[in-house]
GROMACS .gro file of C-alpha atoms in nm:
model
  169
    1MET     CA    1  13.830  14.300  11.112
    2THR     CA    2  14.012  14.621  11.036
    3SER     CA    3  14.284  14.662  10.776
    4HIS     CA    4  14.647  14.684  10.871
    5PRO     CA    5  14.777  15.047  10.877
    6ALA     CA    6  15.041  14.968  10.610
    7PHE     CA    7  14.770  14.867  10.359
    8GLU     CA    8  14.689  15.228  10.254
    9ARG     CA    9  15.052  15.282  10.159
   10ILE     CA   10  15.069  14.976   9.932
   11ALA     CA   11  14.707  14.950   9.808
   12GLY     CA   12  14.650  15.067   9.451
   13THR     CA   13  14.745  14.984   9.094
   14TRP     CA   14  15.114  15.012   9.007
   15SER     CA   15  15.276  14.986   8.664
   16GLY     CA   16  15.622  15.009   8.514
   17SER     CA   17  15.909  14.824   8.350
   18GLY     CA   18  16.121  14.534   8.453
   19PHE     CA   19  16.405  14.304   8.351
   20GLY     CA   20  16.460  13.934   8.412
   21GLU     CA   21  16.732  13.674   8.377
   22TYR     CA   22  16.680  13.299   8.418
   23PRO     CA   23  16.924  13.018   8.319
   24THR     CA   24  16.680  12.837   8.090
   25ILE     CA   25  16.567  13.136   7.875
   26ASP     CA   26  16.706  13.451   7.715
   27ASP     CA   27  16.722  13.768   7.926
   28PHE     CA   28  16.408  13.974   7.887
   29GLU     CA   29  16.239  14.310   7.941
   30TYR     CA   30  15.877  14.345   8.033
   31ARG     CA   31  15.597  14.583   8.130
   32GLU     CA   32  15.414  14.509   8.454
   33GLU     CA   33  15.090  14.604   8.621
   34THR     CA   34  15.044  14.503   8.984
   35GLU     CA   35  14.741  14.575   9.193
   36PHE     CA   36  14.701  14.545   9.570
   37ARG     CA   37  14.329  14.593   9.651
   38ASP     CA   38  14.198  14.662  10.000
   39ILE     CA   39  13.850  14.504  10.035
   40GLY     CA   40  13.809  14.583  10.407
   41LYS     CA   41  13.937  14.243  10.520
   42PRO     CA   42  14.269  14.169  10.705
   43PHE     CA   43  14.449  14.109  10.373
   44LEU     CA   44  14.513  14.273  10.036
   45VAL     CA   45  14.397  14.102   9.715
   46TYR     CA   46  14.694  14.084   9.473
   47SER     CA   47  14.698  14.054   9.095
   48GLN     CA   48  14.992  14.093   8.859
   49ARG     CA   49  15.028  14.088   8.480
   50THR     CA   50  15.326  14.129   8.253
   51TRP     CA   51  15.367  14.195   7.879
   52SER     CA   52  15.661  14.198   7.646
   53PRO     CA   53  15.773  14.545   7.524
   54ASP     CA   54  15.569  14.482   7.203
   55GLY     CA   55  15.250  14.405   7.401
   56LYS     CA   56  15.238  14.023   7.401
   57PRO     CA   57  15.111  13.869   7.728
   58MET     CA   58  15.385  13.701   7.932
   59HIS     CA   59  15.283  13.615   8.286
   60VAL     CA   60  14.988  13.645   8.524
   61GLU     CA   61  14.938  13.557   8.888
   62THR     CA   62  14.701  13.634   9.176
   63GLY     CA   63  14.697  13.600   9.553
   64TYR     CA   64  14.667  13.750   9.897
   65LEU     CA   65  14.906  13.958  10.110
   66ARG     CA   66  14.847  13.965  10.481
   67PHE     CA   67  15.023  14.159  10.761
   68ILE     CA   68  14.999  14.049  11.122
   69GLY     CA   69  15.192  14.294  11.340
   70ASP     CA   70  15.539  14.306  11.181
   71SER     CA   71  15.497  13.965  11.009
   72ALA     CA   72  15.388  13.916  10.648
   73GLU     CA   73  15.235  13.625  10.458
   74PHE     CA   74  15.187  13.619  10.081
   75THR     CA   75  15.004  13.342   9.896
   76ILE     CA   76  15.044  13.348   9.517
   77ALA     CA   77  14.880  13.124   9.254
   78GLN     CA   78  14.979  13.093   8.888
   79PRO     CA   79  14.768  12.939   8.611
   80THR     CA   80  15.061  12.705   8.522
   81GLY     CA   81  14.995  12.486   8.830
   82GLN     CA   82  15.233  12.655   9.074
   83THR     CA   83  15.168  12.826   9.407
   84GLU     CA   84  15.406  13.019   9.625
   85LEU     CA   85  15.365  13.026  10.005
   86LEU     CA   86  15.584  13.304  10.144
   87GLU     CA   87  15.641  13.438  10.496
   88GLY     CA   88  15.861  13.709  10.633
   89ARG     CA   89  15.887  14.050  10.790
   90LEU     CA   90  15.730  14.386  10.741
   91ASP     CA   91  15.952  14.685  10.819
   92ALA     CA   92  15.744  15.003  10.809
   93THR     CA   93  15.865  15.352  10.899
   94ASP     CA   94  15.739  15.697  10.808
   95GLU     CA   95  15.972  15.698  10.505
   96ARG     CA   96  15.947  15.348  10.367
   97ILE     CA   97  15.790  15.001  10.379
   98VAL     CA   98  15.998  14.692  10.312
   99VAL     CA   99  15.843  14.345  10.297
  100GLN     CA  100  16.095  14.060  10.272
  101LEU     CA  101  15.960  13.714  10.225
  102THR     CA  102  16.093  13.364  10.169
  103GLY     CA  103  15.898  13.053  10.101
  104GLN     CA  104  15.822  12.751   9.894
  105VAL     CA  105  15.698  12.678   9.544
  106LEU     CA  106  15.442  12.396   9.527
  107ASN     CA  107  15.364  12.232   9.194
  108THR     CA  108  15.075  12.030   9.053
  109SER     CA  109  15.173  11.706   8.877
  110THR     CA  110  15.164  11.877   8.534
  111ALA     CA  111  15.344  12.202   8.626
  112LYS     CA  112  15.693  12.274   8.497
  113LYS     CA  113  15.913  12.197   8.796
  114ARG     CA  114  16.156  12.457   8.932
  115ARG     CA  115  16.480  12.346   9.092
  116GLY     CA  116  16.498  12.436   9.463
  117ASP     CA  117  16.213  12.550   9.674
  118GLN     CA  118  16.322  12.892   9.803
  119THR     CA  119  16.164  13.197   9.646
  120PRO     CA  120  16.279  13.516   9.813
  121LEU     CA  121  16.063  13.817   9.730
  122ARG     CA  122  16.125  14.177   9.825
  123LEU     CA  123  15.864  14.454   9.806
  124ARG     CA  124  15.978  14.810   9.887
  125ARG     CA  125  15.780  15.136   9.884
  126GLN     CA  126  15.949  15.468   9.955
  127ARG     CA  127  15.736  15.777  10.004
  128PRO     CA  128  15.950  16.024   9.809
  129GLY     CA  129  15.900  15.953   9.435
  130ARG     CA  130  15.601  15.724   9.506
  131GLN     CA  131  15.767  15.411   9.367
  132LEU     CA  132  15.714  15.047   9.447
  133LEU     CA  133  16.022  14.830   9.388
  134TYR     CA  134  15.933  14.466   9.335
  135GLY     CA  135  16.196  14.195   9.298
  136ARG     CA  136  16.215  13.817   9.324
  137ARG     CA  137  16.488  13.558   9.292
  138ARG     CA  138  16.457  13.195   9.200
  139LEU     CA  139  16.721  13.001   9.391
  140ARG     CA  140  16.860  12.661   9.309
  141ASP     CA  141  16.948  12.391   9.560
  142ASP     CA  142  17.044  12.622   9.849
  143PRO     CA  143  16.805  12.627  10.147
  144SER     CA  144  17.011  12.892  10.331
  145PRO     CA  145  16.809  13.216  10.382
  146ASN     CA  146  17.135  13.408  10.430
  147ARG     CA  147  17.251  13.317  10.081
  148ALA     CA  148  16.929  13.463   9.937
  149ALA     CA  149  16.987  13.795  10.111
  150HIS     CA  150  17.355  13.834  10.020
  151ALA     CA  151  17.444  13.655   9.700
  152GLN     CA  152  17.310  13.487   9.385
  153PRO     CA  153  17.391  13.121   9.364
  154ALA     CA  154  17.522  13.001   9.028
  155GLY     CA  155  17.239  12.939   8.786
  156ALA     CA  156  16.982  13.136   8.980
  157GLY     CA  157  16.720  13.354   8.810
  158TRP     CA  158  16.569  13.685   8.899
  159SER     CA  159  16.335  13.957   8.786
  160ALA     CA  160  16.280  14.309   8.916
  161ALA     CA  161  16.050  14.597   8.832
  162ARG     CA  162  16.022  14.964   8.930
  163LEU     CA  163  15.656  15.056   8.947
  164THR     CA  164  15.475  15.385   8.994
  165PRO     CA  165  15.101  15.448   9.063
  166ARG     CA  166  14.891  15.415   8.752
  167SER     CA  167  14.712  15.732   8.855
  168ASP     CA  168  14.798  15.952   9.150
  169ARG     CA  169  14.563  15.888   9.438
   0.00000   0.00000   0.00000
């Protein structure tokens, strides 16, 4: 199988800073490194790591991103016993790529449970400036996809990072 044409615009290692806010913990800043690796299959291999500003490890996850026409699927696994199964749309033009996904969080019996099961994720890459904008929201008790796109429900959490290529390709 051949790779999707959008892969070359997302593939690579991206790094930068982010900020997060969740109702159960203090607001936080972090450093992030995200890699989308093209291995010649019809998906990209995804890995993401974050650190506190003073270098302490914070979070890690891995998965697969797949484009089928203008649809997108993203499967993410975390070592804490959670997986995210996300589906949505790919909007690719000459100037930008936007991937908007919504899905479910599945937990093992020992994982810390999250309230609600919607996890909107937005990935945006604009050619000028070579930046990848990565943001996700954790929603509570509201299955409406319109609410995710337009407003934050009370008690929701979010994190967002602005990433640039680790080295210019």
